[in-house]
JSON list of C-alpha atoms in Angstrom, two decimals:
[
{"chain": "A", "resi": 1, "resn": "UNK", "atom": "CA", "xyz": [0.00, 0.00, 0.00]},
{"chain": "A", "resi": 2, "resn": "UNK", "atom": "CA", "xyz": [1.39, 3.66, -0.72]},
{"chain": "A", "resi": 3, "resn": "UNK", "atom": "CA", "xyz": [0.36, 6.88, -0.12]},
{"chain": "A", "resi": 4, "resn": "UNK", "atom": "CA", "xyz": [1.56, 9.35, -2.83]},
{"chain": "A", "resi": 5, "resn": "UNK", "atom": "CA", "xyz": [1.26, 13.11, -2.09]},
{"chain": "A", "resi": 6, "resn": "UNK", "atom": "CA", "xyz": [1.18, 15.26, -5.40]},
{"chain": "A", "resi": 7, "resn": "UNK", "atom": "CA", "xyz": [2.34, 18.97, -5.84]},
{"chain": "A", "resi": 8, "resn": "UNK", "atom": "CA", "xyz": [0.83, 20.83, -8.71]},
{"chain": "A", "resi": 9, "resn": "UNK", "atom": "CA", "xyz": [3.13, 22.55, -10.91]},
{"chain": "A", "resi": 10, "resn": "UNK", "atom": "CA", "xyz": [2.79, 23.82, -14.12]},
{"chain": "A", "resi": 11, "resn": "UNK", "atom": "CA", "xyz": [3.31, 21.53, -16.71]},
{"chain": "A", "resi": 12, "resn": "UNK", "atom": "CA", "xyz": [1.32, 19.17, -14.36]},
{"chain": "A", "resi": 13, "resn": "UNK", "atom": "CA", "xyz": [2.57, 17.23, -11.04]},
{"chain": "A", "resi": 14, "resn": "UNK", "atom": "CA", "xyz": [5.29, 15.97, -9.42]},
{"chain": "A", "resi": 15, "resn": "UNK", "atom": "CA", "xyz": [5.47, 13.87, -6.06]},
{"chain": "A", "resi": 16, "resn": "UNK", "atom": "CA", "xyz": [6.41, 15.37, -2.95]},
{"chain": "A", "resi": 17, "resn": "UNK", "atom": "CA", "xyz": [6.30, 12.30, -0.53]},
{"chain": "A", "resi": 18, "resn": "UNK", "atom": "CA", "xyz": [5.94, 8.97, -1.44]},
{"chain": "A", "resi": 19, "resn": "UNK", "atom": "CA", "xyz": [5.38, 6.46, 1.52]},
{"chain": "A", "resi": 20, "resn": "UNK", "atom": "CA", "xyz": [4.69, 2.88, 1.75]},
{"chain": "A", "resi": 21, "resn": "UNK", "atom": "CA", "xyz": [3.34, 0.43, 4.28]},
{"chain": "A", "resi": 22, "resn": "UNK", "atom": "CA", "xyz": [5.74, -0.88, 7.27]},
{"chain": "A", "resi": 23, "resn": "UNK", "atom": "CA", "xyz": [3.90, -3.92, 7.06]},
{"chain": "A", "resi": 24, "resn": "UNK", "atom": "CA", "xyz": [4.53, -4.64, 3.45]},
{"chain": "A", "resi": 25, "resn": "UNK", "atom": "CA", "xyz": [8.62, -3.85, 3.96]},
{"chain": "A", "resi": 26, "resn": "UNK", "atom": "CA", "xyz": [8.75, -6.15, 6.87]},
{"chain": "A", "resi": 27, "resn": "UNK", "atom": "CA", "xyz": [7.00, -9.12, 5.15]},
{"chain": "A", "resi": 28, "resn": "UNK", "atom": "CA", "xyz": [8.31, -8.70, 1.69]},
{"chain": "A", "resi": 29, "resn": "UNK", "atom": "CA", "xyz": [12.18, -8.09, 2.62]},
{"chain": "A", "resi": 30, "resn": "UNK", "atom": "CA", "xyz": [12.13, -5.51, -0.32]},
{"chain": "A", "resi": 31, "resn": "UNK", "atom": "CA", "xyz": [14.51, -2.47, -0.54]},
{"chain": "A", "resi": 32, "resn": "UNK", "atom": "CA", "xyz": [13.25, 0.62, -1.05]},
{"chain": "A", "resi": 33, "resn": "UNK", "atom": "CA", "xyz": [15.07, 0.77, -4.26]},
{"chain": "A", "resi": 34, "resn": "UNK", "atom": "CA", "xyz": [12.81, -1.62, -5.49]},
{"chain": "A", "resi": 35, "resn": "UNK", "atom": "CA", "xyz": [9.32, -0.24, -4.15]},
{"chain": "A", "resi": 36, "resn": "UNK", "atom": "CA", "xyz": [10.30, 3.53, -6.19]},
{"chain": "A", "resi": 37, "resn": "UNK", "atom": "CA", "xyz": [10.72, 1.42, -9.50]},
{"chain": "A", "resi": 38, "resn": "UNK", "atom": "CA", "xyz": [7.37, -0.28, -8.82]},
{"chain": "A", "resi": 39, "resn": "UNK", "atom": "CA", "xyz": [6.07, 2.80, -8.00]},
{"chain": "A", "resi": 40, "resn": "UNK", "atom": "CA", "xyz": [6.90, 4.51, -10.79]},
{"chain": "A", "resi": 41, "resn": "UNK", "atom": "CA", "xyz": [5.64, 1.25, -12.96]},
{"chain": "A", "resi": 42, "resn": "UNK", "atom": "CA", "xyz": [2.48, 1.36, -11.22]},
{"chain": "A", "resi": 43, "resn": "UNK", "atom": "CA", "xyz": [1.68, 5.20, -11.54]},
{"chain": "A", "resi": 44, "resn": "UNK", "atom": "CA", "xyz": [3.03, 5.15, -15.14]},
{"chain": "A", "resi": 45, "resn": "UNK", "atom": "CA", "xyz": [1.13, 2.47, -16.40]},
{"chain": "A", "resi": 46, "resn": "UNK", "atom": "CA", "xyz": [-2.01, 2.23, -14.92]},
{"chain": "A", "resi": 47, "resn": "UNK", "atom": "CA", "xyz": [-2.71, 6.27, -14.49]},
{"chain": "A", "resi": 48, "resn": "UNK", "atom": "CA", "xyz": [-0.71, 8.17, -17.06]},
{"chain": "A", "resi": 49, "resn": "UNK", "atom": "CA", "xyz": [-1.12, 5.27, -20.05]},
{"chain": "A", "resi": 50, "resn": "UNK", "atom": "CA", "xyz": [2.25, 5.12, -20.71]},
{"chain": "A", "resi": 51, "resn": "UNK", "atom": "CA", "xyz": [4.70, 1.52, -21.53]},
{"chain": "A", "resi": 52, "resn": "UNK", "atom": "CA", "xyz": [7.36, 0.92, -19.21]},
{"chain": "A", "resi": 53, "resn": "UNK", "atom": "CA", "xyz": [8.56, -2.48, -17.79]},
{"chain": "A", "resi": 54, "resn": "UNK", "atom": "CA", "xyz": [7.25, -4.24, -15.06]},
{"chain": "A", "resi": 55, "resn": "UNK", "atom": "CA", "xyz": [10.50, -4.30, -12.69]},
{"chain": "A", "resi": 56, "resn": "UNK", "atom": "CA", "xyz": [11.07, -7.80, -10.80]},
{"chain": "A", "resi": 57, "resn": "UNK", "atom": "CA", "xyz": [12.88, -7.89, -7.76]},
{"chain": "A", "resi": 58, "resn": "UNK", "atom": "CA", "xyz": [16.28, -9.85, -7.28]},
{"chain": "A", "resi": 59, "resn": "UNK", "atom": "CA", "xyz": [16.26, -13.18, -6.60]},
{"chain": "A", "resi": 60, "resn": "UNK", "atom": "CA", "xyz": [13.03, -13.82, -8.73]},
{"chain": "A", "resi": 61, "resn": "UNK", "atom": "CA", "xyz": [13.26, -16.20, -11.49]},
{"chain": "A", "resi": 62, "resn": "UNK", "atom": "CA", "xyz": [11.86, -16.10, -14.79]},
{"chain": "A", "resi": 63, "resn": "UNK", "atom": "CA", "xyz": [9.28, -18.64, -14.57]},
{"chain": "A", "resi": 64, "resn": "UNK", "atom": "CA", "xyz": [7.86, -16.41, -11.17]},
{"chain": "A", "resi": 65, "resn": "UNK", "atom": "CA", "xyz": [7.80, -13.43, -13.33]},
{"chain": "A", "resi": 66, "resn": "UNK", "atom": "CA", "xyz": [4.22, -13.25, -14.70]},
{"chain": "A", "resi": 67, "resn": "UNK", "atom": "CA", "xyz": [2.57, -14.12, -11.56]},
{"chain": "A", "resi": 68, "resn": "UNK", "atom": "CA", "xyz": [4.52, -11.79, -9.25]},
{"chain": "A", "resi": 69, "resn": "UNK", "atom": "CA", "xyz": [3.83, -9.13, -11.70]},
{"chain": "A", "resi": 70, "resn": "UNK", "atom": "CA", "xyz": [-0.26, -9.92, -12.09]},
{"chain": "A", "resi": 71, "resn": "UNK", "atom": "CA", "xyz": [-0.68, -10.71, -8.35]},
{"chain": "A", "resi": 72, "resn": "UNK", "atom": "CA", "xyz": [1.32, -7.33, -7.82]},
{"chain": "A", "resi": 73, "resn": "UNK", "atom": "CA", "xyz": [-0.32, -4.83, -10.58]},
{"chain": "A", "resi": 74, "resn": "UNK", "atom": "CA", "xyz": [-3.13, -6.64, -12.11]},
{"chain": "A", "resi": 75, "resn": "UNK", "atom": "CA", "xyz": [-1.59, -6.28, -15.37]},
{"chain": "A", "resi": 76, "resn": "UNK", "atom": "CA", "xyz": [-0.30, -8.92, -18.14]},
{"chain": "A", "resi": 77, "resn": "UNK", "atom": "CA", "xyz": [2.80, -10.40, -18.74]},
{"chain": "A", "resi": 78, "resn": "UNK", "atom": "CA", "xyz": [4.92, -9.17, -20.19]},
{"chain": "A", "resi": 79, "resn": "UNK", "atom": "CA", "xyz": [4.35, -5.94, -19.88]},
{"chain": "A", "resi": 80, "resn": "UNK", "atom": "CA", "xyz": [5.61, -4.86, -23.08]},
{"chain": "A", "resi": 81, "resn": "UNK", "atom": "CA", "xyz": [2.50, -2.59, -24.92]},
{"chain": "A", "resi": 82, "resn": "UNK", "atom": "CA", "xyz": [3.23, -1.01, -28.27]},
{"chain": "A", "resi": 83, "resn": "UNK", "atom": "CA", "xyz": [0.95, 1.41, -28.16]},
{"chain": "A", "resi": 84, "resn": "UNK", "atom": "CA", "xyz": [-0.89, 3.43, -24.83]},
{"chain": "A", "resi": 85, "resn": "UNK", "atom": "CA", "xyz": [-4.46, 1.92, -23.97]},
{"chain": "A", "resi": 86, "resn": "UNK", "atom": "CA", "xyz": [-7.39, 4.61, -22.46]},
{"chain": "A", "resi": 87, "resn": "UNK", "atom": "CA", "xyz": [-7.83, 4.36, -19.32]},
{"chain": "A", "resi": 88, "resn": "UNK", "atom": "CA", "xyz": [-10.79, 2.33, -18.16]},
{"chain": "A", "resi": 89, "resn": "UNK", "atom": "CA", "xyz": [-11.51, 4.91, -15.67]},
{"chain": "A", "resi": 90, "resn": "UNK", "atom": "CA", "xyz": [-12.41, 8.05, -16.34]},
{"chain": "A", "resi": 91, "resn": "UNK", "atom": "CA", "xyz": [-11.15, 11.51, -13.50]},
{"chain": "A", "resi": 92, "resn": "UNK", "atom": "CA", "xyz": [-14.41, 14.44, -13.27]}
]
């Protein structure tokens, strides 16, 4: 779980805190390293539309990959669109 707190600027937004759960760091051993690149995946892909690559933690081997990444994100494997979707949501 993360909490993301935006700053509006004026060519759009950029983050001015990112957190994310103690409870998730403790039980998933992963560095924070890690969680900003699967922030960044997550916030990139599934809110802005755009195409980057699903990043796998260390250690995780290749047959692992698609599940981590769909149990993670929700999204396919691999995560390799050539061109950006709508979004099935829709901001007011």
């Amino acid at each position: 779980m993360y909490r993301v707190t935006l700053k509006t600027v004026s060519d759009g937004a950029e983050v001015t805190e990112a957190l994310w759960s103690k409870d998730l760091a403790v039980k998933s051993k992963a560095d924070s390293d890690y969680q900003v690149r699967l922030l960044d995946f997550l916030v990139s892909n599934l809110l802005l539309g755009q195409a980057k690559p699903f990043p796998t933690p260390a250690g995780l081997t290749e047959p692992a990959h698609g599940l981590f990444q769909h149990h993670v994100s929700g999204t396919g494997y691999p995560q390799t669109p050539t061109e950006s979707k709508k979004p099935w949501w829709r901001i007011f």
